[in-house]
Amino acid sequence: MTSHTRRKLRLPDQIPLNPLLDLWDQQEPEGPDATRIYEFYRSLADGKLVTTKCMTCGRVHFPPLIVCPNCNGEDLEWVEIPEEGELYAFTELKLGAPIIVEDYAPFVIAVARFGDYPENGVQISGMMFDIGYEDLEIGERVRWEIMEIEGPGDKKRYWYCFTKV
Amino acid sequence: MIGMREVAIVGAGITRFGVREASWRDLVQEAGKAVFDDVPNLDRKDIDSLFVGAAQPERWVFQTHVAPYVAELLGINVSRVISRTEVACASGQAAIRYAWLAVATGLSDIAMVVGVEKMNSKFMSVSQSSMINVGNREFDGVNGFTAPPFFAMVAQRHMHEFGTTSEQLAMIRVKNSYYGARNPYAQFQKEVTVEKVLGSRMVAPPLTLFDCSAITDGACALILASEERAREFTDTPVWILGGVQHVDSAHTTNQFGDLSHWVGLRKAANDLYSMLKISPEDIDMAEVHDCFTISEILEYEELGFCRKGEGGKFIEEGESYIGGKVAVNPGGGLLSNGHPLGATGVRQAWEMVMQFRGDVPKERYVDGAELGIAHNLSGMAQLHHIMAYSINKRKDLK
Ligand SMILES: [Zn+2]
């Protein structure tokens, strides 16, 4: 046995958060992270919540799509989701939040219906802040609101949440 | 089903479920040893196919291509079919289904099933982040919409529409804990009371900690054989009568419709009953997917054990205890055993085997049972899987 110093591999002190743990889409119009429903994210930045509607069969989609799964049509139009909807169900996540939103827990998670669901409307989930489970009731009016997602780095992205009307 | 061979489970082995001080591959080896010990007449060279149920090894243990790894760990040379199945929480039953299909069609003569999941680590919120992508990550997961909030809303709607109570939910946990306390492999082996369930920490109202199954490590393995070979290995083969799956085009909240009705389960159950020409009254025992207490209540209803909306009353009247209309989760369910995703569906089949062999403590033994079903759901309860097991062959079904 020869005695010598063991080779060391020095790893970085900090490994950046795995992008898979970042729940929000990269919201890129081009490049390898591009999404073909970028118009959805661009509209959020403009203060509008939109989705696609099939001009061939009339189906309203959520999430927005590039091909209609009902009729295979590609003639889709962007339509606005009404600002006010109805609270269908809700809870408040008190334990077990995913790492990226852990600092915001507890928060309310709700499912609300906008427009004439299911024929001509959507049923979507959303977070609610500064409000508790006890402050809400099934059937109450809620509205969607745009929020900004800051970071990592200088990147700014957009999403929506619900507030009580 | 015409022309298909009868298929039996001839061996079953399980690990202790829980927060295990054991790695993913330790768990695979433990379950493998348990099943080989259970079938001493089996030469592992005779196993021609391997099906591995594993939901998220690439997230929890950063390993993909796991089926050949399992073959290596268990010393199996596969000459016919090898595959890993992933349908989240039902990955285990899916593995059994494909093994059954392979043997039934003659592609395989002796197939092995291994269900495994290693979910615990020091970083629980990272584990939760892995659970969130079972739903639509980009449009629901992003709102913190993991399983507990989803099933909490199912409970809220069921209470709203049918008057189901938190006490009735708690009674599900009380029953399953009673049986779990008599299952040495279960994660939780303590009986609980209604008060204890109601008084435990709130996870997502109306669900408390005791209304939820746990994040669990565990593995379970089975050996399946064709009718021609089954008797070489056991005197008590457990026959797989058939299986069904149902999902309506749905992965996102928009497609779920009413949360208080599990249409997919109703359709799957009806398919199974007409396939086997049986009715819910013929079922002696059922291992159902009680990932949350409310799930078991909906399952009573959609499986046809009681009328829609009366699941709460069904547990309150004790109808799902052994000796009631149908013994539900005599193994303790997911609530007692924990829920290592890929292993759960296999554990349900293991319970059927132990029951039919009479190899369980008498307090949780369904004496005289001839027909059992196992229901394994996945995702936000949009995908339902049921298999039927019996001491009788399909052709001998009364
Ligand atoms: Zn269309």
Coordinates of C-alpha atoms and ligand atoms in Angstrom, one line a residue:
Chain A
M1 CA 0.0 0.0 0.0
T2 CA 1.4 3.3 -1.0
S3 CA 0.3 6.2 1.2
H4 CA -1.0 9.3 -0.6
T5 CA -3.6 12.0 -0.3
R6 CA -7.1 10.9 -1.3
R7 CA -8.5 12.5 -4.4
K8 CA -11.4 14.9 -3.5
L9 CA -14.2 16.0 -5.7
R10 CA -15.5 19.3 -4.5
L11 CA -19.2 19.9 -5.3
P12 CA -20.9 23.4 -5.4
D13 CA -22.0 24.7 -2.1
Q14 CA -25.5 25.4 -3.5
I15 CA -27.2 23.5 -6.2
P16 CA -29.9 25.6 -7.9
L17 CA -33.5 24.5 -7.3
N18 CA -34.3 21.7 -9.7
P19 CA -36.5 23.3 -12.4
L20 CA -38.9 20.3 -11.9
L21 CA -39.8 21.7 -8.5
D22 CA -40.8 25.0 -10.0
L23 CA -44.4 24.6 -10.7
W24 CA -45.0 27.4 -13.1
D25 CA -44.5 27.0 -16.8
Q26 CA -41.5 28.8 -18.2
Q27 CA -43.9 31.0 -20.3
E28 CA -41.5 31.4 -23.2
P29 CA -42.7 32.4 -26.7
E30 CA -39.6 31.0 -28.4
G31 CA -36.6 28.7 -27.9
P32 CA -36.6 25.2 -26.5
D33 CA -38.9 26.2 -23.5
A34 CA -41.4 27.7 -25.9
T35 CA -45.1 26.9 -25.5
R36 CA -47.6 27.1 -28.4
I37 CA -50.2 28.5 -26.0
Y38 CA -48.0 31.4 -25.2
E39 CA -51.0 33.7 -26.0
F40 CA -52.5 32.4 -22.7
Y41 CA -49.5 33.7 -20.8
R42 CA -49.2 36.9 -22.7
S43 CA -52.8 37.6 -22.0
L44 CA -52.2 37.0 -18.2
A45 CA -49.5 39.7 -18.4
D46 CA -52.1 42.0 -20.1
G47 CA -54.6 41.3 -17.2
K48 CA -56.8 38.9 -19.0
L49 CA -57.6 35.2 -18.3
V50 CA -58.3 33.5 -21.6
T51 CA -58.7 30.1 -23.1
T52 CA -59.3 28.4 -26.4
K53 CA -62.7 27.6 -28.0
C54 CA -63.1 25.3 -31.0
M55 CA -64.7 27.1 -33.9
T56 CA -65.7 23.8 -35.5
C57 CA -67.5 22.1 -32.6
G58 CA -68.0 24.9 -30.1
R59 CA -66.1 23.2 -27.2
V60 CA -64.5 25.5 -24.7
H61 CA -61.2 24.0 -23.4
F62 CA -59.3 24.4 -20.2
P63 CA -56.4 24.2 -20.3
P64 CA -56.1 26.0 -23.7
L65 CA -54.9 23.7 -26.4
I66 CA -53.6 23.7 -30.0
V67 CA -55.9 20.9 -31.3
C68 CA -59.4 20.2 -30.2
P69 CA -59.6 16.8 -28.5
N70 CA -63.3 16.7 -29.3
C71 CA -63.2 17.0 -33.1
N72 CA -59.5 17.2 -34.1
G73 CA -60.1 20.8 -35.3
E74 CA -57.3 23.3 -35.4
D75 CA -59.5 26.3 -35.9
L76 CA -59.4 27.6 -32.3
E77 CA -60.1 31.1 -31.0
W78 CA -59.0 32.8 -27.8
V79 CA -62.0 33.7 -25.6
E80 CA -62.0 35.6 -22.3
I81 CA -63.1 33.7 -19.2
P82 CA -65.8 35.8 -17.4
E83 CA -64.3 37.8 -14.4
E84 CA -66.7 36.5 -11.9
G85 CA -67.6 33.0 -11.1
E86 CA -69.1 30.7 -8.4
L87 CA -67.2 28.9 -5.6
Y88 CA -67.9 25.2 -6.2
A89 CA -65.6 23.7 -3.5
F90 CA -62.6 24.8 -1.3
T91 CA -60.2 23.9 1.4
E92 CA -57.2 25.3 3.1
L93 CA -53.8 23.6 2.8
K94 CA -52.4 23.6 6.4
L95 CA -50.0 20.7 6.2
G96 CA -48.0 19.2 3.4
A97 CA -47.5 22.1 1.0
P98 CA -45.1 21.6 -1.9
I99 CA -41.7 23.1 -1.4
I100 CA -42.0 26.0 -3.8
V101 CA -45.1 27.5 -2.1
E102 CA -44.3 26.2 1.4
D103 CA -43.7 29.8 2.7
Y104 CA -47.2 30.8 1.7
A105 CA -49.0 28.0 3.6
P106 CA -51.6 27.9 4.9
F107 CA -53.5 29.1 1.9
V108 CA -57.0 28.4 0.5
I109 CA -57.3 26.3 -2.6
A110 CA -60.6 26.6 -4.4
V111 CA -62.4 25.2 -7.4
A112 CA -64.7 27.8 -9.1
R113 CA -67.0 27.7 -12.1
F114 CA -67.0 30.6 -14.6
G115 CA -69.5 31.0 -17.4
D116 CA -72.1 28.3 -18.2
Y117 CA -70.2 25.2 -17.1
P118 CA -69.8 22.7 -18.6
E119 CA -71.4 23.7 -22.0
N120 CA -69.9 27.1 -22.3
G121 CA -67.7 27.7 -19.3
V122 CA -64.8 26.4 -17.3
Q123 CA -64.2 24.8 -13.9
I124 CA -60.8 25.8 -12.6
S125 CA -58.7 25.6 -9.5
G126 CA -57.0 28.6 -7.9
M127 CA -55.3 29.8 -4.7
M128 CA -56.9 32.4 -2.4
F129 CA -54.8 34.5 0.0
D130 CA -55.5 36.5 3.2
I131 CA -58.7 34.5 3.8
G132 CA -59.4 31.3 5.8
Y133 CA -61.6 28.2 5.3
E134 CA -64.1 29.6 7.8
D135 CA -64.6 32.8 5.8
L136 CA -66.0 31.1 2.7
E137 CA -69.1 29.3 1.7
I138 CA -70.0 27.1 -1.3
G139 CA -71.9 29.2 -3.9
E140 CA -70.2 32.5 -3.1
R141 CA -69.1 34.8 -5.9
V142 CA -65.4 34.9 -6.6
R143 CA -63.3 36.7 -9.2
W144 CA -60.0 35.8 -10.8
E145 CA -57.2 38.2 -10.4
I146 CA -53.8 38.2 -12.1
M147 CA -50.7 37.8 -9.9
E148 CA -47.0 38.2 -10.7
I149 CA -44.5 35.4 -10.1
E150 CA -41.1 36.8 -9.3
G151 CA -37.9 34.8 -9.6
P152 CA -35.8 32.9 -9.9
G153 CA -33.5 35.7 -10.9
D154 CA -35.0 38.7 -12.9
K155 CA -37.6 36.6 -14.6
K156 CA -41.2 37.7 -14.2
R157 CA -44.0 35.4 -14.9
Y158 CA -47.8 35.6 -14.5
W159 CA -50.6 33.5 -13.0
Y160 CA -54.0 34.0 -11.6
C161 CA -55.6 33.6 -8.1
F162 CA -59.2 34.0 -6.8
T163 CA -60.6 36.7 -4.5
K164 CA -63.9 36.9 -2.8
V165 CA -66.3 39.4 -4.5
Chain B
M1 CA -62.4 -13.6 -22.5
I2 CA -62.9 -16.6 -24.8
G3 CA -59.8 -18.7 -25.2
M4 CA -58.0 -17.1 -22.3
R5 CA -56.3 -19.3 -19.7
E6 CA -57.1 -19.3 -16.1
V7 CA -54.4 -17.6 -14.0
A8 CA -53.5 -18.0 -10.3
I9 CA -51.5 -16.2 -7.8
V10 CA -49.3 -18.9 -6.3
G11 CA -47.0 -16.9 -4.1
A12 CA -47.0 -13.6 -2.2
G13 CA -44.5 -11.7 -0.2
I14 CA -44.4 -8.4 1.5
T15 CA -42.1 -6.0 3.4
R16 CA -43.0 -4.1 6.5
F17 CA -44.6 -0.8 5.3
G18 CA -43.7 2.5 6.9
V19 CA -41.0 5.1 7.2
R20 CA -38.3 2.5 6.5
E21 CA -34.6 2.8 7.2
A22 CA -34.1 1.0 3.9
S23 CA -33.3 2.1 0.3
W24 CA -35.4 1.4 -2.7
R25 CA -33.3 -1.6 -3.7
D26 CA -33.3 -2.9 -0.1
L27 CA -37.1 -2.9 -0.3
V28 CA -37.1 -4.8 -3.7
Q29 CA -34.8 -7.4 -2.3
E30 CA -36.8 -7.8 0.9
A31 CA -40.0 -8.4 -1.0
G32 CA -38.3 -10.7 -3.5
K33 CA -36.9 -12.8 -0.6
A34 CA -40.3 -12.9 1.0
V35 CA -42.0 -14.2 -2.1
F36 CA -39.3 -16.8 -3.0
D37 CA -39.5 -18.1 0.6
D38 CA -43.3 -18.4 0.1
V39 CA -42.9 -20.6 -2.9
P40 CA -40.1 -23.1 -2.1
N41 CA -40.9 -25.3 -5.1
L42 CA -40.3 -22.5 -7.5
D43 CA -36.9 -22.3 -9.3
R44 CA -36.4 -18.7 -10.2
K45 CA -35.2 -19.9 -13.6
D46 CA -38.8 -20.8 -14.4
I47 CA -39.9 -17.2 -14.2
D48 CA -40.2 -15.9 -17.8
S49 CA -41.7 -12.5 -17.2
L50 CA -41.4 -9.6 -14.8
F51 CA -43.8 -6.6 -14.2
V52 CA -42.7 -3.8 -11.9
G53 CA -45.2 -1.4 -10.5
A54 CA -43.4 1.8 -9.6
A55 CA -44.9 5.3 -9.7
Q56 CA -42.1 7.8 -9.4
P57 CA -38.6 6.2 -8.9
E58 CA -37.1 8.9 -11.1
R59 CA -38.3 11.5 -8.7
W60 CA -37.9 9.9 -5.3
V61 CA -34.7 7.8 -5.9
F62 CA -33.5 9.3 -9.2
Q63 CA -33.5 6.0 -10.9
T64 CA -35.2 5.2 -14.2
H65 CA -35.4 2.0 -16.3
V66 CA -36.2 0.1 -13.1
A67 CA -37.6 -3.2 -14.4
P68 CA -34.1 -4.5 -15.5
Y69 CA -32.7 -3.3 -12.2
V70 CA -35.3 -5.4 -10.3
A71 CA -34.5 -8.4 -12.5
E72 CA -30.8 -8.0 -11.5
L73 CA -31.6 -7.6 -7.8
L74 CA -33.8 -10.7 -7.8
G75 CA -31.6 -12.8 -10.1
I76 CA -34.2 -13.3 -12.8
N77 CA -33.5 -13.8 -16.5
V78 CA -36.6 -12.6 -18.4
S79 CA -37.2 -14.4 -21.7
R80 CA -40.7 -13.3 -22.5
V81 CA -42.1 -9.9 -21.2
I82 CA -40.6 -7.3 -19.0
S83 CA -42.1 -3.9 -18.2
R84 CA -42.6 -1.3 -15.6
T85 CA -46.1 0.2 -15.2
E86 CA -46.9 3.7 -14.1
V87 CA -50.4 5.0 -13.4
A88 CA -49.5 6.8 -10.2
C89 CA -51.3 5.4 -7.1
A90 CA -52.5 2.3 -9.1
S91 CA -49.1 1.4 -10.7
G92 CA -49.2 -1.8 -8.6
Q93 CA -52.5 -3.2 -9.8
A94 CA -51.6 -2.2 -13.4
A95 CA -48.5 -4.5 -13.0
I96 CA -50.7 -7.4 -11.9
R97 CA -53.1 -6.7 -14.8
Y98 CA -50.4 -7.0 -17.4
A99 CA -48.9 -10.1 -15.7
W100 CA -52.4 -11.6 -15.7
L101 CA -52.9 -10.7 -19.4
A102 CA -49.5 -12.2 -20.3
V103 CA -50.2 -15.5 -18.6
A104 CA -53.8 -15.6 -19.7
T105 CA -52.9 -15.2 -23.4
G106 CA -50.1 -17.8 -23.2
L107 CA -47.3 -15.3 -23.7
S108 CA -46.0 -16.1 -20.2
D109 CA -46.3 -19.3 -18.1
I110 CA -44.8 -17.9 -14.8
A111 CA -44.7 -14.2 -14.2
M112 CA -43.5 -12.2 -11.3
V113 CA -45.0 -8.9 -10.1
V114 CA -43.1 -6.5 -7.9
G115 CA -44.7 -3.3 -6.6
V116 CA -42.3 -0.9 -4.9
E117 CA -42.1 2.7 -3.7
K118 CA -39.6 4.6 -1.6
M119 CA -41.2 7.9 -0.7
N120 CA -39.7 9.1 2.5
S121 CA -36.6 11.3 2.7
K122 CA -35.4 14.1 4.9
F123 CA -37.1 16.5 2.6
M124 CA -40.8 16.0 3.0
S125 CA -41.8 19.1 1.0
V126 CA -39.8 17.7 -1.9
S127 CA -41.8 14.5 -1.7
Q128 CA -45.0 16.6 -1.7
S129 CA -43.7 18.4 -4.8
S130 CA -43.4 15.0 -6.5
M131 CA -47.0 14.1 -5.5
I132 CA -48.3 17.4 -7.1
N133 CA -47.4 16.4 -10.6
V134 CA -49.8 13.4 -10.4
G135 CA -52.4 16.1 -11.2
N136 CA -52.0 18.6 -14.1
R137 CA -48.8 20.3 -12.9
E138 CA -49.1 23.4 -15.2
F139 CA -52.7 24.2 -14.5
D140 CA -53.7 22.6 -11.1
G141 CA -50.4 21.6 -9.3
V142 CA -49.3 25.2 -9.7
N143 CA -52.2 26.1 -7.3
G144 CA -50.9 23.8 -4.6
F145 CA -53.6 21.3 -5.7
T146 CA -52.1 18.0 -4.2
A147 CA -54.1 15.0 -3.2
P148 CA -55.2 16.2 0.3
P149 CA -56.9 19.4 -1.0
F150 CA -58.5 17.5 -3.8
F151 CA -60.0 14.8 -1.5
A152 CA -60.9 17.5 1.1
M153 CA -63.1 19.1 -1.6
V154 CA -64.6 15.7 -2.4
A155 CA -65.5 15.4 1.3
Q156 CA -66.8 19.0 1.4
R157 CA -69.1 18.4 -1.6
H158 CA -70.3 15.0 -0.3
M159 CA -71.2 16.6 3.0
H160 CA -72.9 19.5 1.2
E161 CA -75.0 17.3 -1.0
F162 CA -75.7 14.2 1.1
G163 CA -75.2 15.3 4.7
T164 CA -72.2 13.1 5.3
T165 CA -70.4 14.0 8.6
S166 CA -66.9 14.2 9.9
E167 CA -67.8 11.6 12.5
Q168 CA -68.8 9.2 9.7
L169 CA -65.4 9.9 8.0
A170 CA -63.7 9.2 11.3
M171 CA -65.5 5.8 11.6
I172 CA -63.8 4.7 8.4
R173 CA -60.4 5.2 10.1
V174 CA -61.6 3.5 13.3
K175 CA -62.6 0.4 11.4
N176 CA -59.5 0.2 9.3
S177 CA -57.3 0.9 12.3
Y178 CA -59.0 -2.0 14.1
Y179 CA -57.9 -4.3 11.3
G180 CA -54.6 -2.6 10.8
A181 CA -53.8 -3.2 14.5
R182 CA -53.9 -6.9 13.6
N183 CA -51.6 -6.6 10.6
P184 CA -47.9 -6.9 11.5
Y185 CA -46.9 -5.4 8.1
A186 CA -49.0 -2.2 8.5
Q187 CA -47.4 1.2 9.0
F188 CA -49.8 2.0 11.8
Q189 CA -50.8 -0.8 14.1
K190 CA -52.7 1.1 16.8
E191 CA -56.5 1.3 17.2
V192 CA -58.0 4.8 17.2
T193 CA -61.3 6.3 18.4
V194 CA -63.6 8.8 16.6
E195 CA -62.5 11.5 19.1
K196 CA -58.8 10.8 18.3
V197 CA -59.4 11.2 14.5
L198 CA -61.5 14.4 14.9
G199 CA -58.9 15.8 17.3
S200 CA -55.9 15.2 15.2
R201 CA -54.2 18.0 13.3
M202 CA -56.1 19.6 10.4
V203 CA -54.4 18.9 7.1
A204 CA -57.0 20.4 4.7
P205 CA -60.5 20.9 6.2
P206 CA -62.6 18.9 6.6
L207 CA -59.8 16.3 6.5
T208 CA -57.6 15.8 9.6
L209 CA -54.3 13.9 9.7
F210 CA -56.0 10.7 10.6
D211 CA -58.4 11.1 7.6
C212 CA -55.3 10.7 5.3
S213 CA -53.1 7.8 4.4
A214 CA -49.4 8.3 4.8
I215 CA -46.2 8.8 2.8
T216 CA -44.8 5.3 2.9
D217 CA -42.0 3.1 1.9
G218 CA -42.7 -0.5 1.0
A219 CA -42.7 -3.3 -1.5
C220 CA -44.8 -6.4 -2.3
A221 CA -44.3 -9.2 -4.7
L222 CA -46.4 -12.0 -6.3
I223 CA -45.9 -15.0 -8.5
L224 CA -48.5 -15.8 -11.1
A225 CA -48.8 -19.1 -12.9
S226 CA -51.0 -20.6 -15.5
E227 CA -53.6 -23.2 -14.6
E228 CA -51.3 -25.9 -16.0
R229 CA -48.5 -25.0 -13.6
A230 CA -50.3 -23.5 -10.5
R231 CA -50.6 -26.8 -8.5
E232 CA -46.8 -27.3 -8.6
F233 CA -46.4 -24.4 -6.2
T234 CA -49.4 -24.3 -3.9
D235 CA -52.4 -26.1 -2.6
T236 CA -54.3 -22.9 -2.4
P237 CA -54.0 -21.0 -5.7
V238 CA -55.9 -17.7 -5.7
W239 CA -57.5 -17.3 -9.1
I240 CA -57.6 -14.0 -10.9
L241 CA -61.1 -13.8 -12.4
G242 CA -60.6 -10.6 -14.3
G243 CA -60.0 -6.9 -14.2
V244 CA -61.4 -3.7 -15.5
Q245 CA -60.2 -0.1 -15.8
H246 CA -62.1 3.1 -16.5
V247 CA -61.1 6.7 -17.2
D248 CA -63.1 9.4 -18.9
S249 CA -61.0 11.8 -20.9
A250 CA -60.0 13.7 -17.8
H251 CA -56.8 14.9 -16.1
T252 CA -57.5 18.5 -15.2
T253 CA -60.1 20.1 -12.8
N254 CA -62.2 21.3 -15.8
Q255 CA -62.9 17.7 -16.8
F256 CA -63.8 16.4 -13.3
G257 CA -67.4 17.6 -13.3
D258 CA -69.1 16.8 -10.0
L259 CA -66.5 15.9 -7.3
S260 CA -69.1 14.0 -5.3
H261 CA -69.8 11.4 -8.0
W262 CA -67.1 9.0 -9.2
V263 CA -68.6 8.2 -12.5
G264 CA -65.6 6.2 -13.7
L265 CA -65.8 3.9 -10.7
R266 CA -69.5 3.3 -11.3
K267 CA -68.7 2.4 -14.9
A268 CA -65.8 0.2 -14.0
A269 CA -67.8 -1.7 -11.4
N270 CA -70.7 -2.2 -13.8
D271 CA -68.2 -3.6 -16.4
L272 CA -66.8 -6.0 -13.8
Y273 CA -70.1 -7.2 -12.7
S274 CA -71.4 -7.9 -16.2
M275 CA -68.1 -9.5 -17.2
L276 CA -68.3 -12.0 -14.3
K277 CA -72.1 -12.1 -14.2
I278 CA -72.1 -11.2 -10.5
S279 CA -73.7 -8.5 -8.4
P280 CA -72.3 -6.5 -5.5
E281 CA -74.1 -8.8 -3.1
D282 CA -71.9 -11.7 -4.3
I283 CA -68.7 -10.0 -3.0
D284 CA -67.5 -11.3 0.3
M285 CA -64.6 -8.9 0.8
A286 CA -63.2 -5.9 -0.8
E287 CA -59.8 -4.1 -0.5
V288 CA -60.7 -0.6 -1.6
H289 CA -58.6 2.5 -2.1
D290 CA -59.0 4.4 1.1
C291 CA -56.3 6.9 0.4
F292 CA -58.6 9.2 2.5
T293 CA -61.5 8.3 4.6
I294 CA -64.0 10.0 2.2
S295 CA -62.7 7.8 -0.6
E296 CA -64.0 4.6 1.1
I297 CA -67.4 6.3 1.5
L298 CA -67.7 7.1 -2.2
E299 CA -66.4 3.6 -3.0
Y300 CA -69.3 1.9 -1.0
E301 CA -71.7 3.9 -3.2
E302 CA -70.1 3.6 -6.6
L303 CA -69.3 -0.1 -6.2
G304 CA -73.0 -0.6 -5.4
F305 CA -72.7 -1.8 -1.8
C306 CA -75.2 0.9 -0.8
R307 CA -77.3 3.6 -2.5
K308 CA -75.7 6.9 -3.7
G309 CA -75.3 9.3 -0.8
E310 CA -75.7 6.6 1.8
G311 CA -72.0 5.7 2.3
G312 CA -71.9 7.5 5.6
K313 CA -74.8 5.6 6.9
F314 CA -73.2 2.3 5.7
I315 CA -70.2 2.7 7.9
E316 CA -72.3 4.1 10.8
E317 CA -74.4 0.9 10.7
G318 CA -71.2 -1.3 10.7
E319 CA -72.1 -2.8 7.3
S320 CA -68.5 -2.8 6.1
Y321 CA -67.1 -4.7 9.1
I322 CA -66.5 -8.4 8.9
G323 CA -69.9 -9.9 9.5
G324 CA -71.7 -7.0 7.9
K325 CA -72.9 -6.8 4.2
V326 CA -69.4 -6.9 2.9
A327 CA -66.0 -6.9 4.7
V328 CA -64.2 -3.8 3.5
N329 CA -60.4 -3.4 4.0
P330 CA -59.9 -6.3 6.5
G331 CA -56.2 -5.8 5.9
G332 CA -56.4 -2.3 7.4
G333 CA -56.6 -0.4 4.1
L334 CA -54.2 2.3 2.9
L335 CA -55.1 4.3 6.1
S336 CA -53.3 1.6 8.3
N337 CA -50.8 0.2 5.8
G338 CA -49.7 3.5 4.4
H339 CA -49.6 4.1 0.6
P340 CA -46.3 3.4 -1.1
L341 CA -47.8 4.1 -4.6
G342 CA -46.4 1.3 -6.7
A343 CA -46.8 -1.3 -3.9
T344 CA -50.4 -0.6 -2.8
G345 CA -52.2 -2.5 -5.5
V346 CA -49.9 -5.5 -5.0
R347 CA -50.5 -5.3 -1.3
Q348 CA -54.2 -5.5 -1.9
A349 CA -53.7 -8.7 -3.8
W350 CA -51.4 -10.0 -1.1
E351 CA -54.2 -9.5 1.4
M352 CA -56.6 -11.5 -0.8
V353 CA -54.1 -14.4 -0.9
M354 CA -53.5 -14.3 2.9
Q355 CA -57.3 -14.2 3.5
F356 CA -58.1 -17.1 1.1
R357 CA -55.3 -19.1 2.7
G358 CA -56.7 -18.3 6.2
D359 CA -53.3 -17.0 7.1
V360 CA -54.4 -13.9 9.0
P361 CA -55.3 -13.4 12.7
K362 CA -58.9 -14.4 13.4
E363 CA -60.1 -10.9 14.2
R364 CA -59.5 -9.9 10.7
Y365 CA -60.3 -13.2 9.0
V366 CA -63.2 -13.2 6.5
D367 CA -64.2 -16.8 7.2
G368 CA -65.7 -18.6 4.2
A369 CA -65.0 -15.9 1.7
E370 CA -65.0 -17.1 -1.9
L371 CA -65.0 -13.9 -3.9
G372 CA -63.0 -10.7 -3.3
I373 CA -62.3 -7.5 -5.2
A374 CA -59.5 -5.0 -5.1
H375 CA -60.1 -1.4 -6.1
N376 CA -57.1 0.8 -6.8
L377 CA -57.6 4.3 -8.0
S378 CA -55.2 6.8 -9.4
G379 CA -54.7 10.5 -9.7
M380 CA -57.6 12.8 -8.7
A381 CA -59.9 9.7 -8.6
Q382 CA -60.5 9.9 -12.3
L383 CA -58.9 6.6 -13.1
H384 CA -60.4 3.4 -11.5
H385 CA -59.0 -0.1 -11.6
I386 CA -60.7 -3.2 -10.1
M387 CA -59.6 -6.8 -10.1
A388 CA -61.6 -9.8 -8.8
Y389 CA -59.9 -12.7 -7.0
S390 CA -61.4 -16.0 -5.9
I391 CA -60.7 -19.5 -4.5
N392 CA -62.7 -20.7 -7.5
K393 CA -61.7 -20.6 -11.2
R394 CA -63.6 -18.4 -13.5
K395 CA -65.3 -21.3 -15.1
D396 CA -66.4 -22.7 -11.7
L397 CA -67.9 -19.4 -10.6
K398 CA -71.3 -20.0 -9.2
Ligands
ZN1 ZN -63.7 20.9 -31.7

